C-alpha positions as a printed NumPy array, in Angstrom:
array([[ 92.431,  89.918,  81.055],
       [ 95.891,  91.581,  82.443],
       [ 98.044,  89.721,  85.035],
       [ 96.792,  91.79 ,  87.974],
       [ 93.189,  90.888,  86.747],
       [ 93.22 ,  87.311,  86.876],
       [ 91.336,  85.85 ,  89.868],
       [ 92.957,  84.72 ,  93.15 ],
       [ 92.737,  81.688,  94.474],
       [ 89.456,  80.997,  96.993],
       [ 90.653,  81.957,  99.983],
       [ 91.994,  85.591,  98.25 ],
       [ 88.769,  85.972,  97.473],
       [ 87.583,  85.71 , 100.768],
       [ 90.369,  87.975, 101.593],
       [ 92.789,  85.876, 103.525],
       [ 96.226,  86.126, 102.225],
       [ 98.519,  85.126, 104.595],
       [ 99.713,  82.249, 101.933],
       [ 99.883,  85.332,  99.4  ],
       [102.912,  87.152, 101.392],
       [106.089,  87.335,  99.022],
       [108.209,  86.44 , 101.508],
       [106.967,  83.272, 102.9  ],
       [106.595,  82.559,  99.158],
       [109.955,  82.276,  98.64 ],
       [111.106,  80.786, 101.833],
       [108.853,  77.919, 101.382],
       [110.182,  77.662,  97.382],
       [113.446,  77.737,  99.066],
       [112.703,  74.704, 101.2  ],
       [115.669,  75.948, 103.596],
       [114.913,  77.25 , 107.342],
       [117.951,  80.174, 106.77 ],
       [116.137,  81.355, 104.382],
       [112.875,  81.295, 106.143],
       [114.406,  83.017, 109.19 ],
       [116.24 ,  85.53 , 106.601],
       [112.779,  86.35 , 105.106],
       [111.092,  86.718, 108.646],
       [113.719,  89.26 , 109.148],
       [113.135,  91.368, 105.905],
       [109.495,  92.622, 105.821],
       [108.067,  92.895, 102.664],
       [105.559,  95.825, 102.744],
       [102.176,  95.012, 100.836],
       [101.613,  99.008, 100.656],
       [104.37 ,  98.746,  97.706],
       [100.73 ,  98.843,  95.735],
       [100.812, 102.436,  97.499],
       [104.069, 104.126,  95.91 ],
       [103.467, 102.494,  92.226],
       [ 99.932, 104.362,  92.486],
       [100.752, 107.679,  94.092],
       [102.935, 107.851,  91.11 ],
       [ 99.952, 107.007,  88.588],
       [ 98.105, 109.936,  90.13 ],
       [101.052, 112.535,  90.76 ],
       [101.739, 112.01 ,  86.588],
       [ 97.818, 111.895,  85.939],
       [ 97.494, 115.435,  87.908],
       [100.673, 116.6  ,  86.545],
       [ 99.501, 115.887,  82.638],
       [ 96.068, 116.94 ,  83.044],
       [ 96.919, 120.727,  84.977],
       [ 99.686, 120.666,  81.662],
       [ 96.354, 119.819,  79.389],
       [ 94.705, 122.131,  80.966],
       [ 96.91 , 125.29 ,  80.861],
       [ 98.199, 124.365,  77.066],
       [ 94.276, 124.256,  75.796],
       [ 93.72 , 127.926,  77.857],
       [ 96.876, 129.13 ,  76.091],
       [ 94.941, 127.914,  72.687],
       [ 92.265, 129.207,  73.743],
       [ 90.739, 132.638,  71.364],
       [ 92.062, 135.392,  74.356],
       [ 93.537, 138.384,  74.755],
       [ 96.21 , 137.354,  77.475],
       [ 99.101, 135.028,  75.886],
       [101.128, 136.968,  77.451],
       [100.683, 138.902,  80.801],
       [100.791, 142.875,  80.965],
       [104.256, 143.962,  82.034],
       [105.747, 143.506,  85.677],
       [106.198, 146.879,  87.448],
       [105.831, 148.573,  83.426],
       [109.388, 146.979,  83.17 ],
       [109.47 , 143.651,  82.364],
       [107.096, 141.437,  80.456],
       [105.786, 137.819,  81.998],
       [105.148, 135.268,  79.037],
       [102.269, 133.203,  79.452],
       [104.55 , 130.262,  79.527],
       [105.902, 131.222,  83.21 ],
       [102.287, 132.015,  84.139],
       [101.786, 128.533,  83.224],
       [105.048, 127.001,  84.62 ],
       [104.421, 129.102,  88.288],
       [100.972, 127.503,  88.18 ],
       [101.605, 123.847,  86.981],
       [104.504, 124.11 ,  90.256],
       [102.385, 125.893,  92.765],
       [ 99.138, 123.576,  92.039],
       [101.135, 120.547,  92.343],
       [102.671, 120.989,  95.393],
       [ 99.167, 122.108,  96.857],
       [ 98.213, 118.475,  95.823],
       [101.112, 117.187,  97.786],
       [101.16 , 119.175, 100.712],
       [ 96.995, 118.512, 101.455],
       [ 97.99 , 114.554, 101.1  ],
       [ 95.249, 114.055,  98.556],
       [ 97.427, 110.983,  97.413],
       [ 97.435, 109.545, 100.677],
       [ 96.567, 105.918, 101.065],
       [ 94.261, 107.11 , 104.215],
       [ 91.813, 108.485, 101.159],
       [ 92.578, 107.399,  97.938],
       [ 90.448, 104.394,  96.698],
       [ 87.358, 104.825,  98.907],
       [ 84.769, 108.054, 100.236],
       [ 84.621, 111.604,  99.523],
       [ 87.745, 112.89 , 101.513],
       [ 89.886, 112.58 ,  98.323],
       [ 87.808, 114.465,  96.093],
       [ 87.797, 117.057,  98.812],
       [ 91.012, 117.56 ,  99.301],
       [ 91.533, 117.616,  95.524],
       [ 88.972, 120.371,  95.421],
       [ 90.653, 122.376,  98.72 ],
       [ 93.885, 121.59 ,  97.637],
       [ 93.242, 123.649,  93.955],
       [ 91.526, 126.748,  95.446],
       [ 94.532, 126.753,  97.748],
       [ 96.16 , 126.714,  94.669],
       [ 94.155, 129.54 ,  93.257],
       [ 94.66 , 131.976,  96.409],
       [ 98.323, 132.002,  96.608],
       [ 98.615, 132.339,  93.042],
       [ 96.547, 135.327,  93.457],
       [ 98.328, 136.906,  96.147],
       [101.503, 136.511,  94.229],
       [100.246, 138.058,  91.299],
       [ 98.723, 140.734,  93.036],
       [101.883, 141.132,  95.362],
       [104.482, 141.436,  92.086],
       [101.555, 143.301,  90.376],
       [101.156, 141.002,  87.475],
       [ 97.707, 141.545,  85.928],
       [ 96.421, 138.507,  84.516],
       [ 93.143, 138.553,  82.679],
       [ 89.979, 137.457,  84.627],
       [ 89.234, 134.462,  82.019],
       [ 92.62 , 132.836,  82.798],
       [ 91.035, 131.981,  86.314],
       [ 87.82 , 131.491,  85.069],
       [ 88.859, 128.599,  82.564],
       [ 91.919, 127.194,  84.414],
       [ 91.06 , 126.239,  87.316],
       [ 87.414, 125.493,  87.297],
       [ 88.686, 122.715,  84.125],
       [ 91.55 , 122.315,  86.05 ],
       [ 89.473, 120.733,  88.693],
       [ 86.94 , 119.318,  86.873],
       [ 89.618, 117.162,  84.778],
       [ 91.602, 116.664,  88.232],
       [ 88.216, 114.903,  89.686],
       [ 87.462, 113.156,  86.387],
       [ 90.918, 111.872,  87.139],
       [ 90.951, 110.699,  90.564],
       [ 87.652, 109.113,  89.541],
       [ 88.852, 106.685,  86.691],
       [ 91.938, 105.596,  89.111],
       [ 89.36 , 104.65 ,  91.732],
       [ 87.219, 102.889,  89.389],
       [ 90.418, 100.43 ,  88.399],
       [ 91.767, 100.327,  91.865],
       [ 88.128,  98.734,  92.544],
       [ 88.208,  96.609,  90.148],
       [ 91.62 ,  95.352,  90.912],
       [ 90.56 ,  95.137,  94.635],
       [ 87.67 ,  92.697,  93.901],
       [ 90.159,  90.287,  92.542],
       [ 92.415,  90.679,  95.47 ],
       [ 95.156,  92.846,  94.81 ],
       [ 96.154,  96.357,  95.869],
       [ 95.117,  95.538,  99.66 ],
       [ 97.015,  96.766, 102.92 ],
       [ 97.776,  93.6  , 104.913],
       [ 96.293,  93.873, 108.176],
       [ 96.238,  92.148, 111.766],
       [ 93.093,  92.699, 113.425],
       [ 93.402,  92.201, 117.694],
       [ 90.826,  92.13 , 120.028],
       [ 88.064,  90.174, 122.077],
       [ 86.993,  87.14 , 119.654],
       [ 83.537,  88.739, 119.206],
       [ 85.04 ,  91.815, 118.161],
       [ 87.698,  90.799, 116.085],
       [ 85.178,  88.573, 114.341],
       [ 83.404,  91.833, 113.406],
       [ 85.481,  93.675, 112.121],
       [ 86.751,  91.368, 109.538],
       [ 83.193,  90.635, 108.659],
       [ 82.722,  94.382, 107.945],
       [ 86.201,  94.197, 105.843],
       [ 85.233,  91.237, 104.218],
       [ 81.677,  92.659, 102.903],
       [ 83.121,  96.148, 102.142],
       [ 84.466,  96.265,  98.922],
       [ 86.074,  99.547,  99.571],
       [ 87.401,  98.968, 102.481],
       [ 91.015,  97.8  , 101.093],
       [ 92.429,  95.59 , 103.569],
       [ 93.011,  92.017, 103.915],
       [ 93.461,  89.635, 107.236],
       [ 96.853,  88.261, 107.8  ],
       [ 96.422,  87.705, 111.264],
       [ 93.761,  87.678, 113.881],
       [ 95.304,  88.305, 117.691],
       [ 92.803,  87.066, 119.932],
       [ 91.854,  88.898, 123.632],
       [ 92.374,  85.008, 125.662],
       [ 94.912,  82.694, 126.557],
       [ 95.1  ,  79.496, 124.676],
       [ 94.236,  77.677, 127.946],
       [ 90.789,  79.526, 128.269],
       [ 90.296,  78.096, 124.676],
       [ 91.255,  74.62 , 125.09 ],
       [ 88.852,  74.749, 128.716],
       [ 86.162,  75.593, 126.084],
       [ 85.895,  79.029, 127.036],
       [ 85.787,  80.516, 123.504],
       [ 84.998,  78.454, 120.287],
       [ 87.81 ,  77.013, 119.159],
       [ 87.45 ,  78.366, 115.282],
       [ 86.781,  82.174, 114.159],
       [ 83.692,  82.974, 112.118],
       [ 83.824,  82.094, 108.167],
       [ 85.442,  85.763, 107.257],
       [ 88.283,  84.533, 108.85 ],
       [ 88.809,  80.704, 107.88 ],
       [ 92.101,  80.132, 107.395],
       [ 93.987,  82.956, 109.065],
       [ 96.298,  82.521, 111.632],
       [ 95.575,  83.289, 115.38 ],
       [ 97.502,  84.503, 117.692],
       [ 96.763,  84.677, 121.449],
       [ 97.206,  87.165, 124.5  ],
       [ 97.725,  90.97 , 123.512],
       [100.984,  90.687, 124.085],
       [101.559,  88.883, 120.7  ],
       [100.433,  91.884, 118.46 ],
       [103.837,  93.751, 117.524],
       [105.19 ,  90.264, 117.035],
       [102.586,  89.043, 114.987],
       [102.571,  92.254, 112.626],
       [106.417,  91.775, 112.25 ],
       [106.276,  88.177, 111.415],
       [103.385,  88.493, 108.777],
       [104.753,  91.732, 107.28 ],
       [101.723,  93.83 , 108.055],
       [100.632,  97.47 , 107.306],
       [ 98.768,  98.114, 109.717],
       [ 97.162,  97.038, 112.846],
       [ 93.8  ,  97.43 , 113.809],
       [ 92.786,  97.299, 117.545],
       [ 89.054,  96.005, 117.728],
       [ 88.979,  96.09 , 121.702],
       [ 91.018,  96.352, 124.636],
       [ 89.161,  95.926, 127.341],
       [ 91.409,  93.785, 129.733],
       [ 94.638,  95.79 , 128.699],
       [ 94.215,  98.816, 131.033],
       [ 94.146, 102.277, 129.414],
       [ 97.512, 103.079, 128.295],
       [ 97.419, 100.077, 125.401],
       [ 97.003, 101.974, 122.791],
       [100.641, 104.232, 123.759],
       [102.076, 101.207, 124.746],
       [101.584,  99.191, 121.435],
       [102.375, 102.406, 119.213],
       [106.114, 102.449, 121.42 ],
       [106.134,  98.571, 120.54 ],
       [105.099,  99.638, 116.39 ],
       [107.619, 102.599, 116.22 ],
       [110.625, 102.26 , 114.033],
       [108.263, 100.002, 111.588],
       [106.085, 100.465, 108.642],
       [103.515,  98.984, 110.647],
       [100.521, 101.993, 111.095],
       [ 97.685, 101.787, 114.115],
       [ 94.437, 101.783, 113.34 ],
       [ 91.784, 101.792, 116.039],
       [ 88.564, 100.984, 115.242],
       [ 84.928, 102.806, 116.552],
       [ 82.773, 101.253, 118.143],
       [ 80.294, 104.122, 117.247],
       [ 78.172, 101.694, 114.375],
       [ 76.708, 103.541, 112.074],
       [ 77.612, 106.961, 113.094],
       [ 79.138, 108.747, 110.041],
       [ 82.231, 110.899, 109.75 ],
       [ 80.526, 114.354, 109.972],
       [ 78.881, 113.658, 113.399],
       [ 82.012, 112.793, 115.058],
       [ 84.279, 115.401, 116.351],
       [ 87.497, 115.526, 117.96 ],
       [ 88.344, 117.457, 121.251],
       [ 91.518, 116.518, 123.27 ],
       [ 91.207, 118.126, 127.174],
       [ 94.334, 118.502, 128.677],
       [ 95.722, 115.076, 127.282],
       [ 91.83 , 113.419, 127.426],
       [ 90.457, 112.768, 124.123],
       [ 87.1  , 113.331, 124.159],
       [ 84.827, 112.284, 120.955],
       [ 81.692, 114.723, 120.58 ],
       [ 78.656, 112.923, 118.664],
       [ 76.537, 115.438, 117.307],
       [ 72.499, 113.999, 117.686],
       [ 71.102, 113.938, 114.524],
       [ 68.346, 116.857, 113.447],
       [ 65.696, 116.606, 111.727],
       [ 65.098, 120.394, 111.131],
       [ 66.773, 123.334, 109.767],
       [ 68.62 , 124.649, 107.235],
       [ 69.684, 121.846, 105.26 ],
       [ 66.524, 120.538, 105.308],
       [ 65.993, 123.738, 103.463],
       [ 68.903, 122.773, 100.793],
       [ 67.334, 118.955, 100.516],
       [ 63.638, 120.746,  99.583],
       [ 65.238, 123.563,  96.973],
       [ 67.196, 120.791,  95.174],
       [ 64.263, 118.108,  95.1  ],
       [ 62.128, 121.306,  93.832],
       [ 64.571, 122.065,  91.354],
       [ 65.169, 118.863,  89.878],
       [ 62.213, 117.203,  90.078],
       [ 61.154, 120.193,  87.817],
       [ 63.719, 120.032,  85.221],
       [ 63.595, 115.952,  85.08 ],
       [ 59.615, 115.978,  84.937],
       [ 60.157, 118.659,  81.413],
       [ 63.189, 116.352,  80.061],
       [ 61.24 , 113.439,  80.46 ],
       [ 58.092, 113.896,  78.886],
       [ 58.345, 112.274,  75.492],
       [ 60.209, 109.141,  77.453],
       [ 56.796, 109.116,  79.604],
       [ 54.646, 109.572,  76.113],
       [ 56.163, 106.561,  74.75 ],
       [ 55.987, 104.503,  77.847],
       [ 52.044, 105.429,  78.371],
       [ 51.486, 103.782,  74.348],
       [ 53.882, 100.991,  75.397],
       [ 52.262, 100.08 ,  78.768],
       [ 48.378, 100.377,  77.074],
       [ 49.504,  98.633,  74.156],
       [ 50.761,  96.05 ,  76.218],
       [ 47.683,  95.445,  78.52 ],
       [ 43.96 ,  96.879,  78.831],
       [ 44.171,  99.409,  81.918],
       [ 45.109, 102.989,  82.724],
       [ 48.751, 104.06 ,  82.662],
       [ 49.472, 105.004,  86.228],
       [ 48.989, 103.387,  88.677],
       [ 48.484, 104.592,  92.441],
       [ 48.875, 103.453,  95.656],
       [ 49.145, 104.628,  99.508],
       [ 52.2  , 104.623, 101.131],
       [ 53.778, 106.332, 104.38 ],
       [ 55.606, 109.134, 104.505],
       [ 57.383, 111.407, 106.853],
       [ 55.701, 111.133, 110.22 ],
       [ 53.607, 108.381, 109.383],
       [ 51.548, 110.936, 106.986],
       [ 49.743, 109.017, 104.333],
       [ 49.752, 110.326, 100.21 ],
       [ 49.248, 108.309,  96.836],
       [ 52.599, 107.449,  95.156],
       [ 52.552, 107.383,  91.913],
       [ 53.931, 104.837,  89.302],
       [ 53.385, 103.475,  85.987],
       [ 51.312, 100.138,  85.657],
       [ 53.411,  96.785,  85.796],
       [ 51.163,  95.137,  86.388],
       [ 47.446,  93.354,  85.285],
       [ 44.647,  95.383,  86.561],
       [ 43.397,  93.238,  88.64 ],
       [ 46.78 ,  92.518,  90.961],
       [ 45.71 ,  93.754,  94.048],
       [ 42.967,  90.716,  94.253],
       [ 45.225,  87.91 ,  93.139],
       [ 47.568,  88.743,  96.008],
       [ 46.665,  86.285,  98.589],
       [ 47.097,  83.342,  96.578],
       [ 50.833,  84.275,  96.436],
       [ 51.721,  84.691,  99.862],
       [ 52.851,  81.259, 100.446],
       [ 55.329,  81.923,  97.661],
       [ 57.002,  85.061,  98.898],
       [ 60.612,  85.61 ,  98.609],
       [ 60.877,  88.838, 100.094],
       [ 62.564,  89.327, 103.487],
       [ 61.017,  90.575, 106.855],
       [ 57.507,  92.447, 106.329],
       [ 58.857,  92.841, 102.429],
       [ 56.348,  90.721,  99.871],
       [ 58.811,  90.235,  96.825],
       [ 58.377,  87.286,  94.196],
       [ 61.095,  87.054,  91.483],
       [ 58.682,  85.817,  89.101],
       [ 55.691,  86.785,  89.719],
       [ 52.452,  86.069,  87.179],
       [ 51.167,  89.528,  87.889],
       [ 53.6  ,  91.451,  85.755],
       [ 53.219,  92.452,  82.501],
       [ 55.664,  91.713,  79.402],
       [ 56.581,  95.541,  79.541],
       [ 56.117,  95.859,  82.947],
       [ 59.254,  93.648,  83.577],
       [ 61.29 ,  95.765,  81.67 ],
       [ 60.059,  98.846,  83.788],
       [ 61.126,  97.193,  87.067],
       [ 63.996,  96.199,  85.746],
       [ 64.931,  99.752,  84.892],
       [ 62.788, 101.313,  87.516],
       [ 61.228, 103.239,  85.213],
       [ 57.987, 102.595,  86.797],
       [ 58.852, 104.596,  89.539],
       [ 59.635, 107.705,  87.3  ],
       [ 55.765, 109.418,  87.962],
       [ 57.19 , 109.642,  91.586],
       [ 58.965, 112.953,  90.42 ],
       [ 55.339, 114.387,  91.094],
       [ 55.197, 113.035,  94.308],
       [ 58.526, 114.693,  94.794],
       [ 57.545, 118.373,  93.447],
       [ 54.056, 118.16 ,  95.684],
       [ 56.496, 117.108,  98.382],
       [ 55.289, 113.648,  99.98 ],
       [ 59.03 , 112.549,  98.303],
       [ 62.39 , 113.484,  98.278],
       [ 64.765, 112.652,  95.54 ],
       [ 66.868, 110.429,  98.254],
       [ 65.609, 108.765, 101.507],
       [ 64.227, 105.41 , 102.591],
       [ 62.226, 103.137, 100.571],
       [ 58.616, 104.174, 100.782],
       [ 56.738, 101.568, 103.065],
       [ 53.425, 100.353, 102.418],
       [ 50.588, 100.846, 105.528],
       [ 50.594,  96.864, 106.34 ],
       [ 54.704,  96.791, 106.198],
       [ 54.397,  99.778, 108.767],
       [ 52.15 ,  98.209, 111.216],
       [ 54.399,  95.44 , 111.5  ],
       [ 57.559,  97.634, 112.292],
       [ 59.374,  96.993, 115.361],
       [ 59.869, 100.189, 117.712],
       [ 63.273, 100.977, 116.254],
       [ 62.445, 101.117, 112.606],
       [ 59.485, 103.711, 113.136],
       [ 62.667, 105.864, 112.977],
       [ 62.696, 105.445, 109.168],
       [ 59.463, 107.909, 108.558],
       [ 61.425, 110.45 , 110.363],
       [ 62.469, 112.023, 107.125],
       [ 60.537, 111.923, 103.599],
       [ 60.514, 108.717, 101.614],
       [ 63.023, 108.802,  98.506],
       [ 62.791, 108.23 ,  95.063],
       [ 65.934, 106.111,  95.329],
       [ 67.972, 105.684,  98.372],
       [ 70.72 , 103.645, 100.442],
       [ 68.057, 100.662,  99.497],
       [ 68.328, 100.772,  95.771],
       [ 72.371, 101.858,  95.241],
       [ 73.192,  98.14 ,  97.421],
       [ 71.559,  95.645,  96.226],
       [ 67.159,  96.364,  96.59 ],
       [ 65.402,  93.24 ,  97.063],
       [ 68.663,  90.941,  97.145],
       [ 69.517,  92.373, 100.708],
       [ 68.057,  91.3  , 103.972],
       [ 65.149,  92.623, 106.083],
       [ 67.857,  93.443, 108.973],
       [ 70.241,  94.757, 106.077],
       [ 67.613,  96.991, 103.976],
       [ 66.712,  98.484, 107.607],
       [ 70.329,  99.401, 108.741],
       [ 70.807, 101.129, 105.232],
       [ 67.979, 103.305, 105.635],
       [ 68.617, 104.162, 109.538],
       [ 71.788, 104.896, 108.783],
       [ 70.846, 107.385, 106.033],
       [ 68.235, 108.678, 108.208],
       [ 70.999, 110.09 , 111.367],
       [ 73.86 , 111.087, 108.755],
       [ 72.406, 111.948, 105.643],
       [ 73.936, 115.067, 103.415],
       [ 73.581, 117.007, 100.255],
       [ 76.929, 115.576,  98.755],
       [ 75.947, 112.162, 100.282],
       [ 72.272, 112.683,  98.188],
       [ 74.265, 114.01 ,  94.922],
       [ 76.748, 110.524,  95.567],
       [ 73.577, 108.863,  95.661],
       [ 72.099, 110.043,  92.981],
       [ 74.936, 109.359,  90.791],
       [ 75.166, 105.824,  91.369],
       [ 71.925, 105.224,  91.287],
       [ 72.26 , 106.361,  87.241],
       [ 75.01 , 103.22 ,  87.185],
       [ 72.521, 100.845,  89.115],
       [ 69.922, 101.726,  86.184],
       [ 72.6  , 100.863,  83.91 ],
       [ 73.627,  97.595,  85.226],
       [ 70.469,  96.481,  87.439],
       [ 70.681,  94.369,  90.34 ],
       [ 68.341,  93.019,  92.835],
       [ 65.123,  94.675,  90.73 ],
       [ 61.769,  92.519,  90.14 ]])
């Protein structure tokens, strides 16, 4: 295990580092209050994690475009070098190449994709990777055309399509070790969260369950005065997320507080008593500084796509689109659950041949097994699935309710008699559930939605989670990717609703994909 791999202490874990800052570090080493004052006075940045891996990627891109344009060059073709300039001058492939490696890495600059606002976490980097390279593409074009350079059509057609496909690849590997280095504490922006108590205490909790979301507490500023606290206003402690972390009281402590704890950003949970020109006022206070200003939505569980930015005459106004449950990429959703259900249902035949002699071999009974569930609109169909359990598990049921470990109307049991020997490895795998891809060519399924409920669990939803059936059930989902039976009733709900409003086709695909590493490395599945 490297250096930046070993495990923090407890309280990194739980993402409270003000004891972790370099600088108190070595006041407190120095034992000497000049030195403490002299360290109060020097920030030390914790984004210095941000300029050591902006490098990483800028010589990752910069050696993979080179990879890329040297194994085109080696490539059987008829264009090594370029037909002449203007019939007087011939263009060697290797300024083709050079023109290209500069132009596409500037584009990769200039479109921020190493930015620390989208590196690490979501689909905005790979986006702006992918704009940022057809960017790349059209002004090469342009100039080519322009100074009437003719390059061949396959130099485009293998360049920059492997060009971004190794660019991607990239990006992705960095994010996977950033990750990992994140869950042990490191490579996190150093953050003072302000608001009312209530708030502040949620948005650490969300920072603290997020693995992605790459910040750590330094400092909590509280929305009260210290005498409303010790009247017993307030609690006197903040929630667990944020045991340990200083507090700070009255708004007007923030810029102070972000100074003396060295932070890199601020985050403003609420305002409410601080009158409407706060958020000007405190980025006056944060200018000149390293410090950046984060405000955080109150908007829960509205995604990214839905929100939309329209400034009137100085008044920032936030448009929310309400989420539709019709149209055209509704359309998309059916064509690609057609289309792959169909090509996964061929592929998968002899894996479903050898299951079928497994699961009969196992235990007498048929191989599928079928049961109702709801779907979209409350419509009921017959999922199907393969048998995992003894024939006769629908009867022995109500002897193990007392024992359930499920959450809210969910009956789960970790070890329960019913299943078979090679019925435990198909839940564990969900290959029980692979029949479904019938159910999702007939269309009662999609390939990605909620979990589908059983009649009883539905009868027994409160008004709010109806809204669940108002899109198809999904072969996996927001459910299975976080944790399936480990998360709560209130948790597995949120998941789904949230997929529900602000679902997408590159969302599903997301999906999709890690739902190939939850099969790998199962969690949550009995």
């Amino acid at each position: 295990m490297s250096e930046l791999e070993q495990p923090l202490p407890l309280a990194a874990q739980l993402k409270v580092n003000f004891g972790r800052n370099l600088r108190h570090l070595r006041a407190v080493e120095l034992d000497d209050p000049a030195s403490v004052e002299a360290a109060r006075a020097t920030p030390v940045s914790g984004l210095r994690w941000a300029r050591k891996y902006r490098s990483r990627l800028r010589l990752t891109d910069l050696g993979l475009i080179s990879a890329v344009l040297l194994i085109t060059f080696l490539f059987p073709s008829n264009y090594a070098e370029a037909r002449p300039l203007g019939e007087q001058i011939g263009v060697p492939y290797w300024l083709i190449s050079a023109v290209t490696l500069v132009t596409w890495t500037i584009t990769l600059s200039v479109l921020h994709t190493r930015s620390t606002r989208v590196v690490g976490v979501g689909l905005l980097e790979y986006k702006q990777v992918v704009g940022a390279s057809i960017l790349a593409l059209a002004i090469l074009t342009m100039a080519f055309t322009l100074f009437n350079i003719d390059i061949a059509r396959r130099f485009y057609v293998l360049v920059f399509p492997l060009g971004i496909l190794c660019l991607v690849a990239g990006r992705w590997f960095w994010r996977n070790w950033l990750s990992r280095q994140r869950r042990f504490g490191h490579y996190l922006s150093e953050v003072v969260v302000v608001g009312t108590r209530e708030d502040v205490e949620y948005v650490a909790r969300q920072i603290v369950r997020n693995s992605g979301a790459a910040y750590t507490v330094v400092c909590a500023v509280v929305d009260e005065q210290p005498t409303e606290r010790l009247a017993g206003h307030a609690a006197t402690n903040l929630a667990s997320e944020l045991a340990g972390v200083p507090m700070e009281y009255g708004l007007n402590r923030i810029a102070g507080a972000a100074a003396e704890f060295g932070a890199d950003a601020v985050i403003v949970a609420s305002y409410s008593s601080a009158g409407g020109d706060f958020v000007r006022r405190l980025a006056w206070e944060l200018e000149g500084t390293a410090t950046e200003l984060i405000l955080a939505s109150r908007l829960v569980d509205v995604a990214g796509p839905r929100i939309h930015f329209r400034p009137v005459d100085g008044l920032p106004l936030i448009h929310v689109e309400i989420p539709s449950f019709e149209g055209g990429k509704h359309v998309l959703k059916r064509a690609l659950d057609v289309a792959a259900s169909s090509v996964a249902i061929v592929l998968l035949l002899p894996l479903c041949a050898v299951l079928a002699v497994l699961i009969t071999s196992d235990s007498p009974g048929p191989v599928l097994f079928w049961q109702e569930r709801v779907g979209r609109e409350g419509r009921i169909f017959r999922m199907l699935k393969f048998r995992s359990m003894v024939v006769d598990a629908a009867d022995n049921l109500p002897g193990l309710l007392d024992q359930n470990e499920g959450s809210g109307v969910l009956f789960k049991l970790k070890n329960d008699p019913r299943v078979t020997r090679i019925g435990q490895v198909l839940r564990k795998y969900s290959l029980d559930e692979v029949p479904q891809l019938w159910n999702i060519l007939k269309g009662d399924m999609s390939l990605v939605g909620p979990r589908p409920p059983l009649l009883r669990e539905v009868e027994q939803y409160e008004a709010d989670v109806n809204r669940r059936l108002y899109i198809k059930p999904g072969l996996t989902g927001m459910w299975q990717v976080n944790g399936r039976s480990n998360l709560s009733w209130q948790e597995s709900v949120r998941l789904d609703l949230y997929y529900v409003e602000n679902w997408s086709l590159i969302g599903d695909i997301i999906i999709i994909w890690r739902t190939f590493r939850v099969l790998v490395h199962p969690v949550g599945a009995y």
